[in-house]
PDB file of C-alpha atoms in Angstrom:
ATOM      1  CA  UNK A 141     -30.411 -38.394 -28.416  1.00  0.00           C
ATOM      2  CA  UNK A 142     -27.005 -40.600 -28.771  1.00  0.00           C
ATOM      3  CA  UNK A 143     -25.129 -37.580 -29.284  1.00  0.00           C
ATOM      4  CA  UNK A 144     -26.234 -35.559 -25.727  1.00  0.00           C
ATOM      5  CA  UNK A 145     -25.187 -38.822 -23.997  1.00  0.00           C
ATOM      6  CA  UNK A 146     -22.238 -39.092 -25.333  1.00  0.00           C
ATOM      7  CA  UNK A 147     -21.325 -35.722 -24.452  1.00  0.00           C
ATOM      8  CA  UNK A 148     -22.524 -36.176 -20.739  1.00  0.00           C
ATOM      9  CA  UNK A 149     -20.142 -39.653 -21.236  1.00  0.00           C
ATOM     10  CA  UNK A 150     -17.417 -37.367 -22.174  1.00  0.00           C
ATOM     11  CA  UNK A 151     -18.225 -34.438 -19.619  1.00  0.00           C
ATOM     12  CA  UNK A 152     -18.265 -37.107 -16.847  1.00  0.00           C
ATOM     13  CA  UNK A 153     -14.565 -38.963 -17.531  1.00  0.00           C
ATOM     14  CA  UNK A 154     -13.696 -35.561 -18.132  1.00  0.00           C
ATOM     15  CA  UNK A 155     -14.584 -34.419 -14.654  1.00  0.00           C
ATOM     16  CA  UNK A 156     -13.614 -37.632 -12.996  1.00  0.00           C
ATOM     17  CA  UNK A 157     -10.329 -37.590 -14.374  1.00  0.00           C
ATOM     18  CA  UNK A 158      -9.681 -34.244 -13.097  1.00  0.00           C
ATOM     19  CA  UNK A 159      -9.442 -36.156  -9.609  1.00  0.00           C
ATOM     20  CA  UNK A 160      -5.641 -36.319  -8.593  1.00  0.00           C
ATOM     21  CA  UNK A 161      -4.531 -39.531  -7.451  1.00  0.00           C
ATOM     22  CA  UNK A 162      -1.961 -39.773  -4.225  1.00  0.00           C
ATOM     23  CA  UNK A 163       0.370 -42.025  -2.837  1.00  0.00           C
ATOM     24  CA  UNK A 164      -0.635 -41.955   0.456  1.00  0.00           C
ATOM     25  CA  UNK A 165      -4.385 -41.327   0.628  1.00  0.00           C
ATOM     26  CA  UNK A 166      -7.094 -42.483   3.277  1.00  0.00           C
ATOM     27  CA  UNK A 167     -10.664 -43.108   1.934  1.00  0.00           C
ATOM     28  CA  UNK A 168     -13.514 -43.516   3.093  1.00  0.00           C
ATOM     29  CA  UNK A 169     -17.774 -43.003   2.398  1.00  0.00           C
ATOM     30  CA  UNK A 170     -19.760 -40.616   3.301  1.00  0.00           C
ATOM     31  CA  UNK A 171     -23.075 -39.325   2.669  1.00  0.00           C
ATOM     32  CA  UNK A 172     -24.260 -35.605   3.026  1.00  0.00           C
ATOM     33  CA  UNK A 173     -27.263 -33.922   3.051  1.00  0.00           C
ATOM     34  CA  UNK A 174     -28.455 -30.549   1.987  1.00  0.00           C
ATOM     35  CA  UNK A 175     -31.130 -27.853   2.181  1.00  0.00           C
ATOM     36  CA  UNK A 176     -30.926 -25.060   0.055  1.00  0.00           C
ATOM     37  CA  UNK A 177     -33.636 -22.098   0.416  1.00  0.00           C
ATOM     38  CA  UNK A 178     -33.134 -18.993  -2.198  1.00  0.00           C
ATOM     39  CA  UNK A 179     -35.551 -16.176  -1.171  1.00  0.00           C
ATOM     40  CA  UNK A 180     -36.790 -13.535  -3.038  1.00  0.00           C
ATOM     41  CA  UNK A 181     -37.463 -11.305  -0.847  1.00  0.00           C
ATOM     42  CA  UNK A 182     -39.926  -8.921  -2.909  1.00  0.00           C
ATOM     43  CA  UNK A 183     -42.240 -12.259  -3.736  1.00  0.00           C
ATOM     44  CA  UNK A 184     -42.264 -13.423   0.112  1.00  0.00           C
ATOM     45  CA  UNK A 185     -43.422  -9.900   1.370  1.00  0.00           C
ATOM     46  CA  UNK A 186     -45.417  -8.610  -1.571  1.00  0.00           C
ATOM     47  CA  UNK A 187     -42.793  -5.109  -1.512  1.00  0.00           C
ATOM     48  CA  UNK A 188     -41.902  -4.485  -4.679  1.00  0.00           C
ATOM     49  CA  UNK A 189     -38.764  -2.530  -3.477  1.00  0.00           C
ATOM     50  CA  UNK A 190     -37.320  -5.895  -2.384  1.00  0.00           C
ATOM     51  CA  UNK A 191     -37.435  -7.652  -5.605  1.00  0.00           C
ATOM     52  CA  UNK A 192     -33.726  -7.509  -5.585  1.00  0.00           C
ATOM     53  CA  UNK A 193     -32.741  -8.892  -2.578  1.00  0.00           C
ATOM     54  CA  UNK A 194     -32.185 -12.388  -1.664  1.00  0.00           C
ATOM     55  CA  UNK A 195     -31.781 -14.544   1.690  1.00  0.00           C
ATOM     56  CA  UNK A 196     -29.479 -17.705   1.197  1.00  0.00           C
ATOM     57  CA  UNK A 197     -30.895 -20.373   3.932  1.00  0.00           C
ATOM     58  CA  UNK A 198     -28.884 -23.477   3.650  1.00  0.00           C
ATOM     59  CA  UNK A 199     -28.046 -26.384   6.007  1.00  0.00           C
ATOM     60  CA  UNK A 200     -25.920 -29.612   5.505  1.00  0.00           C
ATOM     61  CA  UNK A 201     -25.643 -32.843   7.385  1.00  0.00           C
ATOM     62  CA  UNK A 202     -22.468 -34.834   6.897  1.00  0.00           C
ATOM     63  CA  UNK A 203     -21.379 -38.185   8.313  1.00  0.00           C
ATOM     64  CA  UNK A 204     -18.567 -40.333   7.657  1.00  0.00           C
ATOM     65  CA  UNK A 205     -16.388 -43.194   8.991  1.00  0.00           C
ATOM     66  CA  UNK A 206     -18.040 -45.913   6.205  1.00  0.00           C
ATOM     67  CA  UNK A 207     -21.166 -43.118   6.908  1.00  0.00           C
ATOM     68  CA  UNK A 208     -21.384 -44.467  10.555  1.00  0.00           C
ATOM     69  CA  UNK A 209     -21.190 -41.208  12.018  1.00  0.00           C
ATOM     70  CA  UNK A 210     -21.700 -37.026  12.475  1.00  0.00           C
ATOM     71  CA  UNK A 211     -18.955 -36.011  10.625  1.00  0.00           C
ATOM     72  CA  UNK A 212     -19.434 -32.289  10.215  1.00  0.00           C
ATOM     73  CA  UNK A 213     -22.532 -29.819   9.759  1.00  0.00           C
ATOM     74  CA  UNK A 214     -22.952 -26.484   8.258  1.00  0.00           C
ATOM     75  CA  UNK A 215     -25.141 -23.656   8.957  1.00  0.00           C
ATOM     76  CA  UNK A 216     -24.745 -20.986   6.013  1.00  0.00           C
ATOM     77  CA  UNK A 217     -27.348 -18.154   6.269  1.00  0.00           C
ATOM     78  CA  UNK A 218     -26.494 -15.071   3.869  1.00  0.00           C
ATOM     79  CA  UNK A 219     -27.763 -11.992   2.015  1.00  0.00           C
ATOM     80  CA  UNK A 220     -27.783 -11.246  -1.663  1.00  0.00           C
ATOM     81  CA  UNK A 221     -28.925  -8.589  -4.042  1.00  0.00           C
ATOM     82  CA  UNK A 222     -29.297  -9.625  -7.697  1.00  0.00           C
ATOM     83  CA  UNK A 223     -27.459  -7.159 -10.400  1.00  0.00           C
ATOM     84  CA  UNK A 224     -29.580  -8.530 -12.952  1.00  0.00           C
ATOM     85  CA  UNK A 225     -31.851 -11.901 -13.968  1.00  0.00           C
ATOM     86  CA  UNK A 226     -28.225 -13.655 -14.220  1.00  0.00           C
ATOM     87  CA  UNK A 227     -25.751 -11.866 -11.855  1.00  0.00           C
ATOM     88  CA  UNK A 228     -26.616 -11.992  -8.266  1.00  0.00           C
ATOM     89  CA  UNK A 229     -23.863 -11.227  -5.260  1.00  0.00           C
ATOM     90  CA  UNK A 230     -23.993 -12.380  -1.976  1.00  0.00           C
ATOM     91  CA  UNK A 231     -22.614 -12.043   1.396  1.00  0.00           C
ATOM     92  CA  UNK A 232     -23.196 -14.061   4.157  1.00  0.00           C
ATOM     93  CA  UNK A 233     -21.808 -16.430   7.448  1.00  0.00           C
ATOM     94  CA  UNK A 234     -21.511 -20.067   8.481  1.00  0.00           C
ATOM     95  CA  UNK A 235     -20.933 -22.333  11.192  1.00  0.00           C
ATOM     96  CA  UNK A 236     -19.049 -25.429  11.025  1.00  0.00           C
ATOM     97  CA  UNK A 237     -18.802 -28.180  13.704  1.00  0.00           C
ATOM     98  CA  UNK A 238     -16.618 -30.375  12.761  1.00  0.00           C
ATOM     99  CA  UNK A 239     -15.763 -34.172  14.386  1.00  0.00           C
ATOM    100  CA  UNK A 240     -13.420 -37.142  12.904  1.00  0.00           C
ATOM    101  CA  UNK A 241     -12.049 -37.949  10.352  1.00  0.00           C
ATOM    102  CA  UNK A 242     -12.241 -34.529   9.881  1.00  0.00           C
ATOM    103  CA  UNK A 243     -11.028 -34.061  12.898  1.00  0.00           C
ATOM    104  CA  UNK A 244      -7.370 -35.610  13.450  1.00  0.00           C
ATOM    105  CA  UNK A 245      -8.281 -39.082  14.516  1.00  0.00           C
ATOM    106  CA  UNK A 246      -5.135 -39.592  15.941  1.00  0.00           C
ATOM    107  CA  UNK A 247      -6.355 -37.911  19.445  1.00  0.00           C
ATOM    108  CA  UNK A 248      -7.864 -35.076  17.818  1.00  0.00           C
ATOM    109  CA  UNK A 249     -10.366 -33.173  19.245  1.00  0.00           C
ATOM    110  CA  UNK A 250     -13.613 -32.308  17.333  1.00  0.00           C
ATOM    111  CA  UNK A 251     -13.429 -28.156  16.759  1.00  0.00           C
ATOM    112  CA  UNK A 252     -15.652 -25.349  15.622  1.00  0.00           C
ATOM    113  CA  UNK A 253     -14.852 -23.372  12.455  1.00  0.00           C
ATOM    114  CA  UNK A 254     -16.548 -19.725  11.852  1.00  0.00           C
ATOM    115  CA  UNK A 255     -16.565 -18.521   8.632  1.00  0.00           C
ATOM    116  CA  UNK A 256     -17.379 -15.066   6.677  1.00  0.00           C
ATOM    117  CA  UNK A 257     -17.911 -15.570   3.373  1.00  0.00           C
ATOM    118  CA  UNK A 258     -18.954 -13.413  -0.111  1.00  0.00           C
ATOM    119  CA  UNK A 259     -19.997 -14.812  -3.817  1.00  0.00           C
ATOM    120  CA  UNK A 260     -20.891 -13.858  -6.803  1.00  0.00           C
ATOM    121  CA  UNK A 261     -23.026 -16.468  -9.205  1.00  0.00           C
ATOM    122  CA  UNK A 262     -23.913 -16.049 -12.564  1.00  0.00           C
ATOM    123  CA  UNK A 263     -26.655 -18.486 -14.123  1.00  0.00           C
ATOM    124  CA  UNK A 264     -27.764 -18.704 -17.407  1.00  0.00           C
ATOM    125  CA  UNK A 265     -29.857 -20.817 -19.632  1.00  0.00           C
ATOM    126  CA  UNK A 266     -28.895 -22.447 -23.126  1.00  0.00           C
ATOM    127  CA  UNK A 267     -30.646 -24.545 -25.588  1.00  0.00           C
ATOM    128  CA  UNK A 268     -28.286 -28.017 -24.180  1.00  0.00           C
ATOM    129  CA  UNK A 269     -28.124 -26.735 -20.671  1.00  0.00           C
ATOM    130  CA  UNK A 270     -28.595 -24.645 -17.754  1.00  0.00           C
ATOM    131  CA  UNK A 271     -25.643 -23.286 -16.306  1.00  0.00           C
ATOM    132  CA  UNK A 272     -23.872 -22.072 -13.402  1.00  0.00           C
ATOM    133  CA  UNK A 273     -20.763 -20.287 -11.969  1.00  0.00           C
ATOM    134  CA  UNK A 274     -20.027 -19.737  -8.234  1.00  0.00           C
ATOM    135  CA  UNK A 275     -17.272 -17.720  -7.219  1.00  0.00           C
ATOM    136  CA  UNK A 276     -16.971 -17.665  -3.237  1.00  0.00           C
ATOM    137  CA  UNK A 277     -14.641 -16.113  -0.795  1.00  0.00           C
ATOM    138  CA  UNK A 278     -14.009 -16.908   2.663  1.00  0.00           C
ATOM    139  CA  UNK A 279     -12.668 -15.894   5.535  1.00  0.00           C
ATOM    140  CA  UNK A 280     -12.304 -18.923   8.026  1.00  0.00           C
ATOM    141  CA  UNK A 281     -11.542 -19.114  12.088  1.00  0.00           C
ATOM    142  CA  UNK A 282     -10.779 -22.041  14.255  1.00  0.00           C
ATOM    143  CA  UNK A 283     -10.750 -23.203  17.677  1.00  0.00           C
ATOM    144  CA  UNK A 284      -7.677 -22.444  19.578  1.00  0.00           C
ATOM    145  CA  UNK A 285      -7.329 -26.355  20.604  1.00  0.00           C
ATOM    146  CA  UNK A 286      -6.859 -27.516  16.668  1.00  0.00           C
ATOM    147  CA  UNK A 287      -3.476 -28.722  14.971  1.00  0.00           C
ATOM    148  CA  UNK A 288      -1.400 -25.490  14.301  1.00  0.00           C
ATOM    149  CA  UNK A 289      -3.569 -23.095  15.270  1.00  0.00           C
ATOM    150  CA  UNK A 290      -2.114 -20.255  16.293  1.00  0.00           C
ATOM    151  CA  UNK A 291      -4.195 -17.491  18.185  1.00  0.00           C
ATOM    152  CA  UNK A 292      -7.776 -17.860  16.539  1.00  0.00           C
ATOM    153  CA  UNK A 293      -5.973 -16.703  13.345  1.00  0.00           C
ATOM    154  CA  UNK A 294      -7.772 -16.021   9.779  1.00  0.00           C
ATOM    155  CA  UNK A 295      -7.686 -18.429   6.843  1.00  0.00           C
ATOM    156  CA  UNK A 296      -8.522 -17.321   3.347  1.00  0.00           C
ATOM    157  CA  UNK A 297      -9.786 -19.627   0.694  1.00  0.00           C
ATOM    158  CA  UNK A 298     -11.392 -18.807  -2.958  1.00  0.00           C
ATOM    159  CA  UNK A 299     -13.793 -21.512  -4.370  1.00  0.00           C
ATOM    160  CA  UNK A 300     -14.878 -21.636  -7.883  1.00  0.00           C
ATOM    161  CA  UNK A 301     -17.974 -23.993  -8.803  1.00  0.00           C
ATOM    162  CA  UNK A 302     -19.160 -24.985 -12.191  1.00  0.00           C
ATOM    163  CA  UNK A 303     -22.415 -26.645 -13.180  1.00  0.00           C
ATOM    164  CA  UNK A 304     -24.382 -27.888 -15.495  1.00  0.00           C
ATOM    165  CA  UNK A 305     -27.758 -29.340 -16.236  1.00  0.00           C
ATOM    166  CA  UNK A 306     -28.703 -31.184 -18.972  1.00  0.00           C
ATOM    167  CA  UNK A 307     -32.279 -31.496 -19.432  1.00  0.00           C
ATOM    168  CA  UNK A 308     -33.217 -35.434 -20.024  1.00  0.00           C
ATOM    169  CA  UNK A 309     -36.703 -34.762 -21.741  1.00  0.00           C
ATOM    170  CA  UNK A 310     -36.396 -37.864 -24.256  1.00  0.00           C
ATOM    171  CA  UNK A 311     -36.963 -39.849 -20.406  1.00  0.00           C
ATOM    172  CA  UNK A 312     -39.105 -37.085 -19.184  1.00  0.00           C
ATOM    173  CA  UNK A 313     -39.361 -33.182 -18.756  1.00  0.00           C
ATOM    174  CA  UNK A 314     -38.496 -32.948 -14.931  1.00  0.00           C
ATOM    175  CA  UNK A 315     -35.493 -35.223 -15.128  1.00  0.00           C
ATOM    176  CA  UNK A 316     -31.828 -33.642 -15.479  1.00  0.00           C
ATOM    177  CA  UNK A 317     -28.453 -35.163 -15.242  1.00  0.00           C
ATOM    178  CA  UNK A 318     -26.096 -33.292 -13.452  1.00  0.00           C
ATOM    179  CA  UNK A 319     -22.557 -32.333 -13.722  1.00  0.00           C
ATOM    180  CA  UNK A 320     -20.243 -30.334 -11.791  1.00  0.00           C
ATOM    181  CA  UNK A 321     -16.962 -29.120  -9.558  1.00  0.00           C
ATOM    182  CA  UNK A 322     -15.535 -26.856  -7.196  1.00  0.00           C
ATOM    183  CA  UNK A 323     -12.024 -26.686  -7.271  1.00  0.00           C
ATOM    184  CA  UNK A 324     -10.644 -24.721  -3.599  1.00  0.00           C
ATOM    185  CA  UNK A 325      -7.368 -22.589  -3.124  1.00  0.00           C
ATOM    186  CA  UNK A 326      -5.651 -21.850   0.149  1.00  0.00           C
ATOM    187  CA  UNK A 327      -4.508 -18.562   0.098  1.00  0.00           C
ATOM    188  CA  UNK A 328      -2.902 -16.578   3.395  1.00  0.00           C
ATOM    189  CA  UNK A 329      -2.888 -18.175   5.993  1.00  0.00           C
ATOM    190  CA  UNK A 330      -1.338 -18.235   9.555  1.00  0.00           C
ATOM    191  CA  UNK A 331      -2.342 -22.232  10.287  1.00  0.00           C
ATOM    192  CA  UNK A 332       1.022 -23.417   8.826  1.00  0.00           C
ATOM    193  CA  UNK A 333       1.451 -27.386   8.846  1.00  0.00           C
ATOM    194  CA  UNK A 334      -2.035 -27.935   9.043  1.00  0.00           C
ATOM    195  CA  UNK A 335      -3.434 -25.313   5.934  1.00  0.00           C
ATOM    196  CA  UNK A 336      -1.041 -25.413   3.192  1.00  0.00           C
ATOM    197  CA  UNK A 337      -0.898 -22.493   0.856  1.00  0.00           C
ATOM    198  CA  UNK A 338      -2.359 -23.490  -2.904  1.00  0.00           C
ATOM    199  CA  UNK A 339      -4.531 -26.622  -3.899  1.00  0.00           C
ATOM    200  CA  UNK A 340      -6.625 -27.403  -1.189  1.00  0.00           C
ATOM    201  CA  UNK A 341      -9.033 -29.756  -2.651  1.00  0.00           C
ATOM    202  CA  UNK A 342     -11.622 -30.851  -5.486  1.00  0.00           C
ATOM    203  CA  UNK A 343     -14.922 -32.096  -5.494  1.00  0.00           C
ATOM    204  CA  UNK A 344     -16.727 -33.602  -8.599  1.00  0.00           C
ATOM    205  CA  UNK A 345     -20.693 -34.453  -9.034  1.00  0.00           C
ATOM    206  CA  UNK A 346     -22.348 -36.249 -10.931  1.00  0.00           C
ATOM    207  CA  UNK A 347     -26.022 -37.264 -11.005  1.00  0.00           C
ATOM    208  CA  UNK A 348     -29.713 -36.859 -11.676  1.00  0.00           C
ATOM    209  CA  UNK A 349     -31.666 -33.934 -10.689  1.00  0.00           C
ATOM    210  CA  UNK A 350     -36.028 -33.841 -10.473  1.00  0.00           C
ATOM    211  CA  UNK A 351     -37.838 -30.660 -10.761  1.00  0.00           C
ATOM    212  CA  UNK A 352     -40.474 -31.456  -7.556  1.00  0.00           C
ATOM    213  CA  UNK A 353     -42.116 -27.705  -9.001  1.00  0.00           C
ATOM    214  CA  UNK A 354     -41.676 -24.445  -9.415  1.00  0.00           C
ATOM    215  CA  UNK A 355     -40.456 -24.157  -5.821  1.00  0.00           C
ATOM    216  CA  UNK A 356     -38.466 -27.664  -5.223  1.00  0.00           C
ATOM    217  CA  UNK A 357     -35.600 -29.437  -7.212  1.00  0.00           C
ATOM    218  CA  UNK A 358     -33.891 -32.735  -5.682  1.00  0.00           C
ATOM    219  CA  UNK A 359     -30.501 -34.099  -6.541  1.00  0.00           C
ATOM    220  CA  UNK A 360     -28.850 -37.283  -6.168  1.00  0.00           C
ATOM    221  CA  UNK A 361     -25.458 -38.340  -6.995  1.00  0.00           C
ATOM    222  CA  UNK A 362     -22.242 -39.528  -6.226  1.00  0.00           C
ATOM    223  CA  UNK A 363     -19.285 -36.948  -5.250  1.00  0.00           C
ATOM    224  CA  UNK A 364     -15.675 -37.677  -5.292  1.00  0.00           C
ATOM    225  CA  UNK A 365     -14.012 -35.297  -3.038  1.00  0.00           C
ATOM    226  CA  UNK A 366      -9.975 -35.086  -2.913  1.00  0.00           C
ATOM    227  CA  UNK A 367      -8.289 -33.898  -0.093  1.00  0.00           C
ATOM    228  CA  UNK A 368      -4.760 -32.251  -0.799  1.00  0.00           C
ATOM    229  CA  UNK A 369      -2.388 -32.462   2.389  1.00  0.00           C
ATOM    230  CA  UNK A 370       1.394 -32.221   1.059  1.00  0.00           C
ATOM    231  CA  UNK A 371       3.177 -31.318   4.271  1.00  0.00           C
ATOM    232  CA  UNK A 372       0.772 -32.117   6.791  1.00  0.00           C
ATOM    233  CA  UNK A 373       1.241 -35.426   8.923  1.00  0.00           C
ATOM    234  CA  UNK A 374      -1.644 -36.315   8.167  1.00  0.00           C
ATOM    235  CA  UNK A 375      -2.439 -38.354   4.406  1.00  0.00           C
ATOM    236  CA  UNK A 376      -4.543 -36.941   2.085  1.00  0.00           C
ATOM    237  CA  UNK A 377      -8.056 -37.704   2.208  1.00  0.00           C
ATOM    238  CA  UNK A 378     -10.578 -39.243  -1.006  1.00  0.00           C
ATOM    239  CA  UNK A 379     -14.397 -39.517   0.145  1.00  0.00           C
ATOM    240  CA  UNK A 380     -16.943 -41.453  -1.909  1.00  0.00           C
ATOM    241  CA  UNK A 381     -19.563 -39.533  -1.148  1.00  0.00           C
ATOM    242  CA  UNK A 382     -23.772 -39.904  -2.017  1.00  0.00           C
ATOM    243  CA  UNK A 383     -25.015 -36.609  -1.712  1.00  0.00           C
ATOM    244  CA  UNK A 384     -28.860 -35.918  -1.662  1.00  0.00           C
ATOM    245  CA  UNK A 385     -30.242 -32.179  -1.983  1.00  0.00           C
ATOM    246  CA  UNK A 386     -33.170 -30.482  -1.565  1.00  0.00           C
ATOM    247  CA  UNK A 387     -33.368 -26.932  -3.592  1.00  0.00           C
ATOM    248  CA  UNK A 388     -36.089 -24.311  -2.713  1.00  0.00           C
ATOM    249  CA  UNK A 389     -36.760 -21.099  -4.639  1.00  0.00           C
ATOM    250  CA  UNK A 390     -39.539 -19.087  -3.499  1.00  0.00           C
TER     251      UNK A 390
END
């Protein structure tokens, strides 16, 4: 039992530490909320010619400012077809209103972002952990009336998330601590001075997952989230973030 923790005690510093640390930097908490609904669509209609798709139903709440306020939402529906009981791909689109300090605060106005997106995840199970890798793709357009914008112009970022579980079954068989990050890259884009080109940002987890059921997981944790802004006006950004999330698999 001493051993697992002090691997999750190494896994965590390892992951915090991963958070780069700026000069000028603006902070602030936040909490979020999600909703995540993975459908198979075979089990939910009884076809057995659907077994292999998948609809991705997720929403998020996020507020900020000390967690005073709407900060920024996201609607992500999508479509996936799983390769196999590990590999499944995806495809999908989300919506993204977005108000300060996302927004510029400094007479910013809040703005709309549209995005096209496509994944792949792998998940696997192992005798210390369940695991998973998320490798996402999107395609992102802004409001016209944003810093920089340029005429409704694309934006291409790549995302890659990894996770772990560790089951906790010396405390009790639904509890899990969780550990992971999602390290995002700017690629193209036509929004110079206000997306740079590289290192966007990071986001760490860490926390406890409960298995509700077979259908429903929950998560709670903090999230350190750095944003990287190196020739913006604007600072960088580090939210403290407590994130709760609901996970549905039916």
């Amino acid at each position: 039992m001493f051993k697992k923790l002090k691997l999750y005690a190494v896994a965590v510093c390892s992951l915090l530490s991963t958070q780069v640390q700026a000069e000028d930097i603006v902070q602030d908490f936040q909490t979020w909320g999600l909703i995540h609904a993975n459908v198979n669509l075979g089990n939910v209609t009884g076809n057995e010619n659907l077994k292999n798709w998948r609809l991705w139903l997720e929403g998020q709440g996020r507020f900020g400012n000390d967690s005073s306020q709407f900060t920024q939402a996201i609607i992500r529906p999508g479509i996936g077809y799983a390769i196999n009981d590990k590999v499944t791909i995806w495809a999908g689109y989300a919506w993204v209103p977005n108000a300060k300090p996302i927004a510029n605060p400094e007479g910013g106005k809040n703005f709309d972002e549209n995005r096209i997106w496509q994944q792949i995840i792998y998940a696997d199970t192992f005798s210390f952990a369940r695991f998973q890798s998320r490798s996402r793709f999107e395609q992102r357009f802004f409001d016209e009336d944003i810093p920089e914008p340029g005429p409704n112009h694309v934006a291409y970022r790549f995302r890659q998330l990894i996770k772990f579980a560790f089951p906790l079954t010396f405390i009790h068989e639904n509890l899990s601590f969780i550990v992971q990050d999602e390290l995002f890259i700017n690629m193209a884009t036509a929004h110079k001075g206000w997306i740079t080109k590289g290192f966007d940002q990071n986001r760490g987890f860490v926390g406890l997952g409960w298995k509700f059921n077979k259908i429903a997981t929950g998560e709670i944790g903090y999230m350190n989230q750095l944003i990287n802004r190196p020739h913006n006006t604007r600072p960088d950004q580090m939210m403290h973030i407590l994130g709760v999330n609901l996970f549905l698999t039916f």
